[in-house]
Short mmCIF file of C-alpha atoms in Angstrom, two decimals:
data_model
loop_
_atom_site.label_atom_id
_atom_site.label_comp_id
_atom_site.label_asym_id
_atom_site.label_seq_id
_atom_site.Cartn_x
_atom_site.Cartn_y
_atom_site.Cartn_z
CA UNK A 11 13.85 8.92 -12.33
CA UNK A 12 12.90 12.30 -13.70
CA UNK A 13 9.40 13.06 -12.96
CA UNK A 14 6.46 11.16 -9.99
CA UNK A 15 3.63 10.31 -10.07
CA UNK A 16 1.46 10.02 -7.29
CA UNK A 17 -1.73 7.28 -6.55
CA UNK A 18 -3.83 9.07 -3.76
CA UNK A 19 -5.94 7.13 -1.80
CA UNK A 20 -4.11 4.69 0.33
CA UNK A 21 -1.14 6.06 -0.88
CA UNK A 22 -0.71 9.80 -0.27
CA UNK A 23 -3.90 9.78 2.11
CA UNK A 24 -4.43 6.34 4.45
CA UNK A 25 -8.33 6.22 3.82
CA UNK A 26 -8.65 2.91 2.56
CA UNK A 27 -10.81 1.90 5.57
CA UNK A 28 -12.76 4.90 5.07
CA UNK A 29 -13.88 4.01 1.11
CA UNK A 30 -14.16 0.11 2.45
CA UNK A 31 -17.07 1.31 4.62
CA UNK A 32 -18.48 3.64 2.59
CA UNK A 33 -18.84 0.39 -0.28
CA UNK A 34 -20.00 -1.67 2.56
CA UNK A 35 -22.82 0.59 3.61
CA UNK A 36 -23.72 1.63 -0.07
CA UNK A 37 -23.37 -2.00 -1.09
CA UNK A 38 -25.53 -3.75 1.72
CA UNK A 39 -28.27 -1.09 1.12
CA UNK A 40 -28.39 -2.09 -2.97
CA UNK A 41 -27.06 -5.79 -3.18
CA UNK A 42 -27.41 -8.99 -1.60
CA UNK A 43 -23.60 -9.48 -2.70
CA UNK A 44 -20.46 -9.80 -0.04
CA UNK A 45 -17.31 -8.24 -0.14
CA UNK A 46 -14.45 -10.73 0.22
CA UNK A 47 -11.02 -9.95 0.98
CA UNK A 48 -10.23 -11.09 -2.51
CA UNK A 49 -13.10 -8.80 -3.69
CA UNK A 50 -11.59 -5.67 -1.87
CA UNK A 51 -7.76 -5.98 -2.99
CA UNK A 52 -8.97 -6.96 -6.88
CA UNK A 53 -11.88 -5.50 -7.29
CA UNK A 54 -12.73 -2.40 -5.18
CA UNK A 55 -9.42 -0.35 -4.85
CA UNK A 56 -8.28 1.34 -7.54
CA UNK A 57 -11.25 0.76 -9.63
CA UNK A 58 -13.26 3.26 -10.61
CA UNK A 59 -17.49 3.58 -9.21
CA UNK A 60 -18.90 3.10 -12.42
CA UNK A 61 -16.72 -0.26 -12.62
CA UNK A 62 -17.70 -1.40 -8.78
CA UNK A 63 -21.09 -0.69 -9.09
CA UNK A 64 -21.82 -1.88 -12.06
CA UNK A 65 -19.79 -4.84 -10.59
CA UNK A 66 -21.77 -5.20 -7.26
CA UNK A 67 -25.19 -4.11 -7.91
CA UNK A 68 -25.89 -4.46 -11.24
CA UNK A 69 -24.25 -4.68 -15.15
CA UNK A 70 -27.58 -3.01 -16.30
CA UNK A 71 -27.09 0.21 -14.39
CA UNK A 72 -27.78 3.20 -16.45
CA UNK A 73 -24.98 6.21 -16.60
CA UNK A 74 -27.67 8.41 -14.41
CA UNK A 75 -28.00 5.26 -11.86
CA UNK A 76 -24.28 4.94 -11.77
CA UNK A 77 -24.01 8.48 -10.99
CA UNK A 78 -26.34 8.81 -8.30
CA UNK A 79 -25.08 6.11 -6.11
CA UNK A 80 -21.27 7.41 -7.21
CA UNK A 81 -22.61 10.95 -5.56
CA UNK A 82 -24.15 8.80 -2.62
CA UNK A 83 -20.85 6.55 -1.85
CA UNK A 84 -19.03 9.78 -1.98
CA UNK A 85 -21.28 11.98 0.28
CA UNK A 86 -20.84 9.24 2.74
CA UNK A 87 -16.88 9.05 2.64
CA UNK A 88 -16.14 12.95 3.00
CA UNK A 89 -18.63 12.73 5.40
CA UNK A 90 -16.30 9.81 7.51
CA UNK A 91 -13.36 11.84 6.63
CA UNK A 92 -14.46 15.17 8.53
CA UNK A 93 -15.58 13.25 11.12
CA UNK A 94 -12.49 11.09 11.59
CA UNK A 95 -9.94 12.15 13.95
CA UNK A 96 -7.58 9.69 12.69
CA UNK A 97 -7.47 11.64 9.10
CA UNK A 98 -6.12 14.85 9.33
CA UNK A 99 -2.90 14.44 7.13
CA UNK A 100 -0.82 12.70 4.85
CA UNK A 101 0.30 9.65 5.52
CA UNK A 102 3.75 9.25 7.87
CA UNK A 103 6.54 11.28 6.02
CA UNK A 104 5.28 12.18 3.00
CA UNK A 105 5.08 16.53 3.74
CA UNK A 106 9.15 15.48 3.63
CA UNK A 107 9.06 14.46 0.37
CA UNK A 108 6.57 16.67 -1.13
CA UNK A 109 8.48 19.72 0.56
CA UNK A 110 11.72 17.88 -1.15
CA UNK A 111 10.59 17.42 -4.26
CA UNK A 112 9.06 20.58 -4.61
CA UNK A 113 12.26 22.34 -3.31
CA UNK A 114 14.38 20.88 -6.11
CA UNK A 115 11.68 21.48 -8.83
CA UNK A 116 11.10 17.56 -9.47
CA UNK A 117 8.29 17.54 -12.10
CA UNK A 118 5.18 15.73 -9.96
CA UNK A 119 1.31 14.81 -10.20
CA UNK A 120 -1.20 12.77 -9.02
CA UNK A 121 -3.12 9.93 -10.99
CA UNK A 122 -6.53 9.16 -9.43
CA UNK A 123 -8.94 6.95 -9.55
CA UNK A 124 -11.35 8.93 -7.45
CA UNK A 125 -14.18 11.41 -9.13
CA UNK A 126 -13.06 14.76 -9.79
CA UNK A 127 -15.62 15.88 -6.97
CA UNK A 128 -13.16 14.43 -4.40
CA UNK A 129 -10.24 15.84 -5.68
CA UNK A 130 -11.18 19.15 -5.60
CA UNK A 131 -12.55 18.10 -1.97
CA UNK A 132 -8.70 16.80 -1.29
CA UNK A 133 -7.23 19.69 -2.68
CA UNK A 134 -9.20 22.12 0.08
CA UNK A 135 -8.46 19.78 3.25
CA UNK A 136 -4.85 19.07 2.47
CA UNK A 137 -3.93 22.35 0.49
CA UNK A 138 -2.61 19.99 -2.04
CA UNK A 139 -1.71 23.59 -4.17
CA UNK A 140 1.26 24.13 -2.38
CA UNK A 141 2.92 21.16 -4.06
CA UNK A 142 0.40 19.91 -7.09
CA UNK A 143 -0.94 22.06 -10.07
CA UNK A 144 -4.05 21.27 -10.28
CA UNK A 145 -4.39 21.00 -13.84
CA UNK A 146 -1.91 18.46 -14.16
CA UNK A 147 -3.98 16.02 -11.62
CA UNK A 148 -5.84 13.40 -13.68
CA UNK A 149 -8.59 11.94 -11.81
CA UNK A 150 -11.29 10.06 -13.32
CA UNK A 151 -13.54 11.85 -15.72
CA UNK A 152 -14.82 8.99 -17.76
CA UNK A 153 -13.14 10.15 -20.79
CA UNK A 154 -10.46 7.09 -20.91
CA UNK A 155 -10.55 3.74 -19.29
CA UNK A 156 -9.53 3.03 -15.45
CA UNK A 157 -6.99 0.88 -14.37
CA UNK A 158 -5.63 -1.17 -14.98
CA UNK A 159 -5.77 0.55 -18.42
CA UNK A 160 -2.54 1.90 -18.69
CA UNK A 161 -4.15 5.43 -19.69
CA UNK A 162 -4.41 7.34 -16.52
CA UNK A 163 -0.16 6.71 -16.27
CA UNK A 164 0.12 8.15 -19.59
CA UNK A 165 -1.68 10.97 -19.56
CA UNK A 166 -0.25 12.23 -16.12
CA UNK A 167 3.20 11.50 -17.41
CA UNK A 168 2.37 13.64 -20.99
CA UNK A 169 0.86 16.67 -18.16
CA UNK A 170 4.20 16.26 -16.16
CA UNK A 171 6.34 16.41 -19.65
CA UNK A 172 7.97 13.16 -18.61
CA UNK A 173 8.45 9.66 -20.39
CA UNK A 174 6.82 6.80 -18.82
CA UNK A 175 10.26 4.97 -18.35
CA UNK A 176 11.45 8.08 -16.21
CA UNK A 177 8.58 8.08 -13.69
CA UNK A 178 8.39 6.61 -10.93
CA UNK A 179 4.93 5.61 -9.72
CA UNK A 180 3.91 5.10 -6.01
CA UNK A 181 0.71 2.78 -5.65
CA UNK A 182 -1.41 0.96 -2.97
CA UNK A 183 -3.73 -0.88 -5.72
CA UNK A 184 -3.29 -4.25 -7.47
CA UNK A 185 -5.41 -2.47 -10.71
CA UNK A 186 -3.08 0.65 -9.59
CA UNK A 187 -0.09 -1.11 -9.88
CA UNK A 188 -0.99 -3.52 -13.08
CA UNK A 189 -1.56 0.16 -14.69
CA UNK A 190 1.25 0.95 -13.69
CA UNK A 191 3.48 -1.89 -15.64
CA UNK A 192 1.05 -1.75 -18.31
CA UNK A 193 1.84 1.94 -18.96
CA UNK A 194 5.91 0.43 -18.81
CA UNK A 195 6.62 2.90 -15.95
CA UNK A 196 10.44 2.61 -15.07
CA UNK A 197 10.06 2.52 -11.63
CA UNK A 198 6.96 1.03 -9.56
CA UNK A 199 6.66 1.16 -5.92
CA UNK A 200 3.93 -0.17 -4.06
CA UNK A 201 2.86 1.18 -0.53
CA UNK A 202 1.57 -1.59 1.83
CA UNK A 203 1.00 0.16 5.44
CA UNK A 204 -0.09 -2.94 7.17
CA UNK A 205 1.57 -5.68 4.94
CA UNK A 206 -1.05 -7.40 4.47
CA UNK A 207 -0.71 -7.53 0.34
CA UNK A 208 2.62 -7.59 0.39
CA UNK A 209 3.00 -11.30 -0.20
CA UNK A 210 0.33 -11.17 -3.62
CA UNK A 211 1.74 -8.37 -4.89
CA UNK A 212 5.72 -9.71 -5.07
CA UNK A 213 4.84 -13.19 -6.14
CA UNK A 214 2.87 -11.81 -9.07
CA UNK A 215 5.84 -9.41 -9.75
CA UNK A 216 3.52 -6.06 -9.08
CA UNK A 217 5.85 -4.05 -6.56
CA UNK A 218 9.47 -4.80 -8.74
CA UNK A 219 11.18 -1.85 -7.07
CA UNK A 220 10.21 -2.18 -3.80
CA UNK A 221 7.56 -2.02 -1.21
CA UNK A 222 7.32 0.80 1.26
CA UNK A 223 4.86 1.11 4.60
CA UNK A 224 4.96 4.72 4.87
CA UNK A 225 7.32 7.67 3.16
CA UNK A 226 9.78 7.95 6.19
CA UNK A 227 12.75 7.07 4.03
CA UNK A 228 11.54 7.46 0.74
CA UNK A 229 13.89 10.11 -0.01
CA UNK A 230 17.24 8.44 0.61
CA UNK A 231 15.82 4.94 -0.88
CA UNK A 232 14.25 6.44 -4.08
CA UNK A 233 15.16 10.34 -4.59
CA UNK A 234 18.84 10.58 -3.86
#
């Protein structure tokens, strides 16, 4: 492993319950439709909005439609996360390996599904520039397809200067992690806090290098 590559939500920052809700609201306000558990591991995270919505609501959406209820989903979620005392900081252990990585110049990024509106909003509340340059984050611009495209992988390995077979990738999503084979990265972990994917994503072969609840030991498992 030469070079990371970070997913962010539910991986660097545990907010998955945070964007759930914020769907739920947007999505009982616009459709008569009903998340299922199936729904939310498949079909919500990792995805981008213009995929959910047009999803959820409606396949005839126009780009400005999409965009506006994209701004309103997202308004609500920073909104939960200032208000939430419960997140304030990266999840368990990973300052460690950020401060380790950093300290012995490991090339890293992050690969995002989210809208660049809540990266830079990530970047402010977790001073992400003391470990990240900025303009090697890809987020999602609509400029090349979401996962489980393989794209967003590719492109954040090219910004890093690293081959896809000597990154490793750290991902919470089922689209995140199909991406993730599908851009032949050479080492794929998945991050499961609560285990409650765990079993789906080892029997369809998804987490091959191991899956992780938190970062407390991802140093000596993965980095040394």
């Amino acid at each position: 492993m030469k070079g990371i590559i970070f997913d962010f939500n539910g991986t660097m920052f545990m907010d998955s319950d945070l964007h759930e809700a914020a769907w739920l609201y947007l999505l009982q306000k616009y459709s008569e439709k009903e998340l299922t558990e199936e729904d939310i591991l498949k079909n919500l995270h990792g995805k981008t909005n213009d995929v959910i919505l047009r999803n959820f609501i409606s396949k005839d959406l126009t780009d400005e439609e999409v965009q506006k209820l994209s701004d309103e989903k997202e308004t609500f979620y920073r909104k939960s996360v200032l208000e939430s005392s419960n997140h304030k900081d990266f999840t368990k252990g990973l300052r460690d390996v950020l401060d380790y990585l950093k300290a012995n110049d490991i090339p890293m990024t992050i690969a995002s599904a989210s809208p660049k509106i809540n990266m830079d909003f990530y970047f402010d509340y977790l001073n992400l520039g003391n470990w990240f340059d900025y303009d090697q984050m890809v987020c999602h611009t609509g400029s090349f397809p979401g996962k489980p495209a393989p794209d967003i992988f590719l492109i954040a390995a090219e910004k890093i200067g690293v081959e896809p077979k000597n990154c490793l990738v750290i991902e919470d999503s089922y689209s995140g992690l199909q991406a993730a084979h599908n851009a032949k990265i050479g080492t794929i972990v998945a991050i499961d806090p609560d285990g409650k994917n765990r079993a789906v994503l080892e029997a369809e072969g998804l987490a091959k290098d191991g899956v992780i609840e938190n970062f407390t030991t991802f140093i000596s498992d993965y980095l040394k």
